[in-house]
Amino acid sequence: MKQFQHIFRTAILMICICISISAASQGKAGNTVTFDRTVYDFGDVLLSDGALSCSFTMTNTSSKPVVIYSVTTSCGCTNVNWSREPILPGKTAKISASYTNDEGPYPFDKTLTVHISDVQKPVILRLRGISHEKKKSLAEMYPVRYGHLGFRSKELKCGNLERGNVKSDETRIANFSGVPAEVKFTDISEGLSLSVNPNPIPAGGVATMTFSVTGIEGIWGKNSYSATPVVNGEKAPEHITVNAFTKENFGGMTKAERDNAARPMFKASSYSFGKVRQGTKVKAQWEFSNAGKAELKIYKIDIDAEKASASGTTVLKTGEKGTLTVELDTSTMPKGETLVIVTLTTNSPLRPIVNLFINGWLE
């Protein structure tokens, strides 16, 4: 039981971290400021390289001066300096950071949390890379192959974004061919865009691939976007995948509209099926109501289980009650303690994402 409680707490923590980081990690913070980048990827470095430095440029796109109140780092291994003076409209300011690069031969991903006047949510900037004790070959650093291209991993993540906004990230890719590789993409999912720099990629060289997802209305919750690389006119045998989560955008709401919006209230957030044999079909059920003053809509229900389905009420008028049911086939799930997360994407500004939990023990 103690082990399960640890798993449960870890799941809750990861959900909270994902939501809080993604809520304000875009390069554009409303109509107030924009950043030239939100991620600085040092790529592959050596411990012997010593401290690593970079900078981010912020532009005031508003009609009045703004001030960077504070910039906090995620750990003592990162130092930061920033412009303390007011930034006039149209002018820029720099945030300079350095990472000590002495934590061992591991991947690193450090964050800077930037608090700015007239910006409701802090902007998250990231310093990341992979530190090695000794130089490695391209094949070791880019083990996933798509034709002549090498990637670090098979799955790319773009995090959470709001409808109408764009979320971008980047990764390094390698050219394993003996000639420069001109990279294009085909079979691209709606809402996904990709670019490579430099392009062509030098023979045996490395480039940065930037991928962006646009939050399109109707494409809610967890989704996978894909594209197939085409190198020098030759289509790769497999497509690459980018995962992202789209939630509603409440940025244009007034305080009165928020106060009068929908508000889902669940009697419980978890359902325990106890101890059952592997292969048993489990039915979890939750009762909930709309305590708000506007109609509640559940846009999408995502379940992190291979064989599962959901049914029940997805639209509730104010004061109404409803039931949500999830049927879970445990035949493909591992034995032992089990935790399944059910994620609801809603139109409620107070609870745009609702997480429910199914737990138990499979014999």
Short mmCIF file of C-alpha atoms in Angstrom, two decimals:
data_model
loop_
_atom_site.label_atom_id
_atom_site.label_comp_id
_atom_site.label_asym_id
_atom_site.label_seq_id
_atom_site.Cartn_x
_atom_site.Cartn_y
_atom_site.Cartn_z
CA MET A 1 0.00 0.00 0.00
CA LYS A 2 2.86 2.39 0.83
CA GLN A 3 4.35 1.74 -2.59
CA PHE A 4 1.02 2.54 -4.25
CA GLN A 5 0.67 5.75 -2.25
CA HIS A 6 4.12 6.76 -3.50
CA ILE A 7 3.07 6.05 -7.11
CA PHE A 8 -0.15 8.02 -6.59
CA ARG A 9 1.66 11.04 -5.11
CA THR A 10 4.25 10.94 -7.89
CA ALA A 11 1.50 10.92 -10.54
CA ILE A 12 -0.19 13.92 -8.91
CA LEU A 13 3.11 15.79 -8.72
CA MET A 14 3.94 15.18 -12.38
CA ILE A 15 0.48 16.35 -13.44
CA CYS A 16 0.86 19.57 -11.43
CA ILE A 17 4.36 20.20 -12.81
CA CYS A 18 3.22 19.70 -16.42
CA ILE A 19 0.27 22.04 -15.99
CA SER A 20 2.21 24.78 -14.19
CA ILE A 21 5.15 24.79 -16.57
CA SER A 22 3.10 24.65 -19.74
CA ALA A 23 0.73 27.40 -18.61
CA ALA A 24 3.29 30.12 -19.25
CA SER A 25 6.07 28.69 -21.37
CA GLN A 26 5.28 30.39 -24.66
CA GLY A 27 7.58 32.94 -26.30
CA LYS A 28 4.76 35.48 -26.46
CA ALA A 29 3.22 36.65 -23.18
CA GLY A 30 -0.10 38.19 -24.23
CA ASN A 31 0.38 41.53 -26.00
CA THR A 32 3.04 42.67 -23.55
CA VAL A 33 6.38 41.01 -24.40
CA THR A 34 7.93 38.46 -26.73
CA PHE A 35 11.13 36.41 -26.39
CA ASP A 36 13.48 35.50 -29.21
CA ARG A 37 13.48 31.97 -27.79
CA THR A 38 12.26 30.13 -24.71
CA VAL A 39 14.69 27.19 -24.98
CA TYR A 40 18.46 27.37 -25.31
CA ASP A 41 19.75 23.94 -26.29
CA PHE A 42 23.52 23.58 -25.82
CA GLY A 43 23.37 20.21 -27.55
CA ASP A 44 26.16 17.75 -26.74
CA VAL A 45 28.89 19.19 -24.52
CA LEU A 46 31.79 17.81 -22.52
CA LEU A 47 32.32 18.20 -18.78
CA SER A 48 35.74 19.59 -19.64
CA ASP A 49 34.05 22.50 -21.47
CA GLY A 50 33.32 24.06 -18.09
CA ALA A 51 30.49 26.55 -17.45
CA LEU A 52 28.05 27.21 -20.29
CA SER A 53 26.52 30.63 -20.97
CA CYS A 54 23.62 31.90 -23.04
CA SER A 55 21.16 34.80 -23.24
CA PHE A 56 17.50 35.44 -24.05
CA THR A 57 16.24 38.68 -25.62
CA MET A 58 12.89 40.10 -24.54
CA THR A 59 11.06 42.75 -26.58
CA ASN A 60 8.42 45.07 -25.12
CA THR A 61 5.51 44.84 -27.58
CA SER A 62 3.10 46.88 -25.42
CA SER A 63 2.40 50.61 -25.41
CA LYS A 64 3.94 51.36 -21.99
CA PRO A 65 7.17 50.53 -20.11
CA VAL A 66 7.53 47.10 -18.49
CA VAL A 67 9.87 45.83 -15.79
CA ILE A 68 11.38 42.40 -15.17
CA TYR A 69 10.58 41.99 -11.47
CA SER A 70 12.58 38.84 -10.86
CA VAL A 71 14.14 35.77 -12.47
CA THR A 72 14.40 32.66 -10.30
CA THR A 73 16.41 29.55 -11.18
CA SER A 74 15.45 25.93 -10.63
CA CYS A 75 18.71 25.13 -8.83
CA GLY A 76 21.93 26.63 -7.51
CA CYS A 77 23.84 25.33 -10.53
CA THR A 78 22.38 28.16 -12.66
CA ASN A 79 23.25 31.83 -12.31
CA VAL A 80 21.25 34.62 -13.93
CA ASN A 81 21.45 38.37 -14.57
CA TRP A 82 18.85 40.61 -16.16
CA SER A 83 18.11 44.25 -17.03
CA ARG A 84 16.69 46.03 -13.97
CA GLU A 85 15.66 49.27 -15.71
CA PRO A 86 12.19 49.82 -17.23
CA ILE A 87 12.01 48.63 -20.85
CA LEU A 88 10.34 51.19 -23.10
CA PRO A 89 7.85 50.17 -25.84
CA GLY A 90 9.67 48.59 -28.78
CA LYS A 91 12.91 48.24 -26.83
CA THR A 92 14.66 45.04 -25.76
CA ALA A 93 16.26 43.62 -22.62
CA LYS A 94 18.55 40.66 -22.06
CA ILE A 95 18.43 37.83 -19.56
CA SER A 96 21.85 36.19 -19.31
CA ALA A 97 22.32 32.79 -17.69
CA SER A 98 25.12 30.33 -17.04
CA TYR A 99 25.08 26.67 -16.07
CA THR A 100 28.01 25.30 -14.05
CA ASN A 101 28.08 22.03 -16.06
CA ASP A 102 29.56 20.09 -13.16
CA GLU A 103 26.71 17.76 -12.21
CA GLY A 104 28.06 14.74 -14.06
CA PRO A 105 27.70 13.20 -17.53
CA TYR A 106 23.91 13.46 -17.75
CA PRO A 107 21.22 15.30 -19.70
CA PHE A 108 20.33 18.60 -18.01
CA ASP A 109 17.22 20.78 -18.26
CA LYS A 110 17.21 23.89 -16.06
CA THR A 111 14.46 26.51 -15.88
CA LEU A 112 14.35 30.27 -15.36
CA THR A 113 11.03 31.64 -14.09
CA VAL A 114 10.60 35.24 -15.26
CA HIS A 115 8.12 37.56 -13.53
CA ILE A 116 7.23 40.63 -15.61
CA SER A 117 5.00 43.61 -14.90
CA ASP A 118 1.56 43.48 -16.59
CA VAL A 119 2.10 39.78 -17.40
CA GLN A 120 -0.26 37.60 -15.37
CA LYS A 121 1.70 34.34 -15.61
CA PRO A 122 5.47 33.95 -15.33
CA VAL A 123 7.38 33.03 -18.49
CA ILE A 124 9.46 29.85 -18.30
CA LEU A 125 12.84 29.81 -20.05
CA ARG A 126 14.91 26.62 -20.30
CA LEU A 127 18.59 25.75 -20.58
CA ARG A 128 19.19 22.20 -21.65
CA GLY A 129 21.67 19.84 -23.25
CA ILE A 130 23.57 16.62 -22.68
CA SER A 131 26.90 16.61 -20.87
CA HIS A 132 29.34 13.80 -21.67
CA GLU A 133 32.52 12.66 -19.95
CA LYS A 134 34.13 11.89 -23.30
CA LYS A 135 33.25 12.50 -26.91
CA LYS A 136 30.77 10.06 -28.43
CA SER A 137 30.07 9.06 -32.01
CA LEU A 138 26.99 10.27 -33.91
CA ALA A 139 25.57 6.74 -33.78
CA GLU A 140 25.79 6.74 -29.98
CA MET A 141 24.22 10.18 -29.60
CA TYR A 142 21.48 9.73 -32.22
CA PRO A 143 20.39 6.08 -31.98
CA VAL A 144 16.92 6.44 -33.59
CA ARG A 145 17.03 6.37 -37.38
CA TYR A 146 14.60 7.66 -39.97
CA GLY A 147 16.34 6.83 -43.21
CA HIS A 148 19.53 8.92 -43.31
CA LEU A 149 18.45 11.05 -40.33
CA GLY A 150 19.32 10.26 -36.73
CA PHE A 151 17.23 11.40 -33.73
CA ARG A 152 17.86 11.20 -29.99
CA SER A 153 14.50 9.57 -29.28
CA LYS A 154 11.47 8.26 -31.13
CA GLU A 155 8.93 10.50 -29.39
CA LEU A 156 8.95 14.29 -29.28
CA LYS A 157 6.90 16.31 -26.80
CA CYS A 158 5.47 19.81 -27.17
CA GLY A 159 3.76 19.98 -23.76
CA ASN A 160 0.51 21.81 -23.03
CA LEU A 161 -0.88 24.66 -25.07
CA GLU A 162 -4.08 26.72 -25.24
CA ARG A 163 -6.49 26.91 -28.15
CA GLY A 164 -5.33 29.46 -30.71
CA ASN A 165 -1.78 29.57 -29.37
CA VAL A 166 1.38 27.99 -30.73
CA LYS A 167 3.82 25.93 -28.68
CA SER A 168 7.30 25.22 -30.04
CA ASP A 169 10.27 23.13 -29.06
CA GLU A 170 13.39 21.87 -30.77
CA THR A 171 15.68 18.88 -30.97
CA ARG A 172 19.01 18.06 -32.58
CA ILE A 173 19.13 15.70 -35.57
CA ALA A 174 22.09 14.19 -37.42
CA ASN A 175 22.83 13.46 -41.07
CA PHE A 176 24.30 9.97 -41.45
CA SER A 177 24.66 10.14 -45.22
CA GLY A 178 27.88 10.97 -47.03
CA VAL A 179 26.41 14.02 -48.76
CA PRO A 180 24.59 17.17 -47.60
CA ALA A 181 20.99 16.31 -46.68
CA GLU A 182 18.17 18.60 -47.79
CA VAL A 183 15.27 17.85 -45.44
CA LYS A 184 11.60 18.34 -46.22
CA PHE A 185 8.48 16.86 -44.66
CA THR A 186 5.33 15.27 -46.04
CA ASP A 187 2.11 13.76 -44.63
CA ILE A 188 2.09 16.52 -41.98
CA SER A 189 -0.74 16.48 -39.42
CA GLU A 190 -3.01 19.52 -39.20
CA GLY A 191 -1.63 21.97 -36.65
CA LEU A 192 1.98 20.73 -36.90
CA SER A 193 4.86 22.62 -38.54
CA LEU A 194 8.56 21.75 -38.72
CA SER A 195 11.77 23.39 -39.88
CA VAL A 196 15.46 22.45 -39.96
CA ASN A 197 18.48 24.74 -39.58
CA PRO A 198 20.92 24.53 -41.26
CA ASN A 199 19.24 22.95 -44.24
CA PRO A 200 20.85 21.15 -46.05
CA ILE A 201 22.57 19.44 -43.11
CA PRO A 202 26.28 18.92 -43.83
CA ALA A 203 27.42 15.34 -44.40
CA GLY A 204 28.03 13.78 -40.99
CA GLY A 205 26.78 16.99 -39.38
CA VAL A 206 24.10 18.06 -36.93
CA ALA A 207 21.19 20.51 -37.24
CA THR A 208 18.37 21.85 -35.09
CA MET A 209 14.83 20.74 -35.94
CA THR A 210 12.14 23.08 -34.60
CA PHE A 211 8.62 21.72 -34.28
CA SER A 212 5.49 23.71 -33.45
CA VAL A 213 1.91 22.75 -32.65
CA THR A 214 -1.04 25.14 -33.02
CA GLY A 215 -3.97 24.65 -30.66
CA ILE A 216 -6.90 24.16 -33.04
CA GLU A 217 -10.48 24.28 -31.77
CA GLY A 218 -11.98 20.79 -31.80
CA ILE A 219 -8.62 19.07 -31.31
CA TRP A 220 -8.65 18.81 -27.52
CA GLY A 221 -6.67 16.97 -24.87
CA LYS A 222 -3.86 14.54 -25.64
CA ASN A 223 -3.02 14.16 -29.32
CA SER A 224 -0.22 12.79 -31.47
CA TYR A 225 0.89 14.73 -34.55
CA SER A 226 3.06 13.18 -37.23
CA ALA A 227 5.17 13.98 -40.27
CA THR A 228 7.39 11.93 -42.56
CA PRO A 229 10.92 13.21 -43.31
CA VAL A 230 12.00 13.40 -46.95
CA VAL A 231 15.80 13.54 -47.40
CA ASN A 232 17.14 14.55 -50.82
CA GLY A 233 13.83 13.45 -52.33
CA GLU A 234 13.80 10.06 -50.57
CA LYS A 235 10.90 9.47 -48.18
CA ALA A 236 11.80 7.93 -44.81
CA PRO A 237 10.17 4.54 -44.06
CA GLU A 238 8.59 5.83 -40.82
CA HIS A 239 7.00 9.05 -39.60
CA ILE A 240 8.11 11.05 -36.58
CA THR A 241 5.61 11.74 -33.78
CA VAL A 242 5.04 14.89 -31.71
CA ASN A 243 2.77 14.73 -28.65
CA ALA A 244 0.89 17.74 -27.27
CA PHE A 245 -2.06 18.57 -25.03
CA THR A 246 -4.56 21.28 -26.05
CA LYS A 247 -6.84 22.98 -23.53
CA GLU A 248 -9.29 25.89 -23.76
CA ASN A 249 -8.04 29.48 -23.93
CA PHE A 250 -9.57 31.73 -21.26
CA GLY A 251 -7.23 34.68 -21.82
CA GLY A 252 -9.96 36.96 -23.16
CA MET A 253 -12.38 36.37 -20.29
CA THR A 254 -13.30 39.18 -17.91
CA LYS A 255 -13.45 38.59 -14.15
CA ALA A 256 -17.26 38.63 -14.35
CA GLU A 257 -17.23 35.99 -17.09
CA ARG A 258 -14.90 33.81 -15.04
CA ASP A 259 -17.10 34.19 -11.96
CA ASN A 260 -20.14 33.13 -13.99
CA ALA A 261 -18.47 30.28 -15.89
CA ALA A 262 -19.04 26.54 -15.62
CA ARG A 263 -17.67 24.73 -12.56
CA PRO A 264 -17.46 20.91 -12.44
CA MET A 265 -17.71 19.39 -8.95
CA PHE A 266 -16.95 15.69 -8.41
CA LYS A 267 -17.98 13.79 -5.29
CA ALA A 268 -14.68 11.87 -5.47
CA SER A 269 -11.58 12.01 -7.65
CA SER A 270 -10.57 8.35 -7.40
CA TYR A 271 -12.20 4.93 -7.83
CA SER A 272 -10.69 1.80 -6.28
CA PHE A 273 -11.57 -1.62 -7.71
CA GLY A 274 -9.75 -3.46 -4.93
CA LYS A 275 -8.02 -6.74 -5.79
CA VAL A 276 -9.08 -8.59 -8.99
CA ARG A 277 -7.61 -11.09 -11.42
CA GLN A 278 -5.72 -9.80 -14.45
CA GLY A 279 -8.15 -9.76 -17.40
CA THR A 280 -11.14 -8.69 -15.30
CA LYS A 281 -13.22 -5.91 -16.86
CA VAL A 282 -13.46 -3.03 -14.40
CA LYS A 283 -16.18 -0.38 -14.45
CA ALA A 284 -15.34 2.88 -12.66
CA GLN A 285 -18.01 5.51 -12.12
CA TRP A 286 -18.06 9.09 -10.84
CA GLU A 287 -20.94 11.40 -10.02
CA PHE A 288 -20.50 15.10 -10.65
CA SER A 289 -22.45 18.33 -10.98
CA ASN A 290 -22.16 21.77 -12.53
CA ALA A 291 -21.96 24.29 -9.68
CA GLY A 292 -21.27 27.18 -12.06
CA LYS A 293 -23.56 29.66 -13.76
CA ALA A 294 -22.92 28.60 -17.35
CA GLU A 295 -23.23 25.34 -19.29
CA LEU A 296 -20.46 22.84 -18.62
CA LYS A 297 -18.86 21.04 -21.55
CA ILE A 298 -16.40 18.15 -21.34
CA TYR A 299 -14.57 18.46 -24.65
CA LYS A 300 -12.58 15.23 -24.42
CA ILE A 301 -11.85 12.28 -22.13
CA ASP A 302 -8.34 10.76 -22.29
CA ILE A 303 -7.50 7.50 -20.53
CA ASP A 304 -3.90 6.31 -20.15
CA ALA A 305 -4.73 2.64 -20.64
CA GLU A 306 -4.46 0.51 -23.77
CA LYS A 307 -7.98 -0.92 -23.61
CA ALA A 308 -10.51 1.49 -22.11
CA SER A 309 -13.64 3.41 -23.08
CA ALA A 310 -15.66 6.24 -21.54
CA SER A 311 -19.35 7.07 -21.58
CA GLY A 312 -21.77 9.31 -19.75
CA THR A 313 -22.71 12.96 -19.50
CA THR A 314 -20.49 15.46 -21.29
CA VAL A 315 -22.78 18.52 -21.22
CA LEU A 316 -24.44 19.84 -18.05
CA LYS A 317 -26.57 22.92 -17.56
CA THR A 318 -26.12 24.90 -14.37
CA GLY A 319 -27.25 22.94 -11.31
CA GLU A 320 -27.57 19.65 -13.20
CA LYS A 321 -25.95 16.36 -12.17
CA GLY A 322 -24.32 13.72 -14.32
CA THR A 323 -22.37 10.46 -14.31
CA LEU A 324 -19.11 9.50 -15.99
CA THR A 325 -18.28 5.82 -16.54
CA VAL A 326 -14.96 4.31 -17.63
CA GLU A 327 -14.74 0.64 -18.61
CA LEU A 328 -11.26 -0.82 -18.27
CA ASP A 329 -10.03 -4.09 -19.77
CA THR A 330 -7.13 -5.22 -17.56
CA SER A 331 -6.00 -8.11 -19.78
CA THR A 332 -3.00 -6.21 -21.18
CA MET A 333 -2.08 -4.47 -17.91
CA PRO A 334 0.81 -5.70 -15.72
CA LYS A 335 0.09 -7.48 -12.45
CA GLY A 336 0.50 -5.69 -9.14
CA GLU A 337 -0.53 -2.21 -8.06
CA THR A 338 -2.26 -0.26 -10.82
CA LEU A 339 -2.96 3.41 -11.38
CA VAL A 340 -4.87 4.68 -14.43
CA ILE A 341 -5.33 8.43 -14.98
CA VAL A 342 -8.49 9.73 -16.67
CA THR A 343 -8.04 13.30 -17.94
CA LEU A 344 -11.00 15.54 -18.79
CA THR A 345 -10.60 18.68 -20.89
CA THR A 346 -13.40 21.15 -20.05
CA ASN A 347 -14.67 24.67 -20.75
CA SER A 348 -14.30 25.68 -17.10
CA PRO A 349 -11.64 28.37 -16.45
CA LEU A 350 -11.43 27.19 -12.82
CA ARG A 351 -10.90 23.55 -13.82
CA PRO A 352 -9.86 23.36 -17.48
CA ILE A 353 -8.23 19.98 -16.78
CA VAL A 354 -9.77 17.48 -14.35
CA ASN A 355 -7.83 14.35 -13.41
CA LEU A 356 -9.60 11.26 -12.08
CA PHE A 357 -7.88 8.10 -10.89
CA ILE A 358 -8.59 4.38 -11.07
CA ASN A 359 -6.50 2.26 -8.73
CA GLY A 360 -6.36 -1.32 -7.47
CA TRP A 361 -4.36 -4.55 -7.50
CA LEU A 362 -4.18 -7.09 -10.34
CA GLU A 363 -3.45 -10.72 -9.40
#
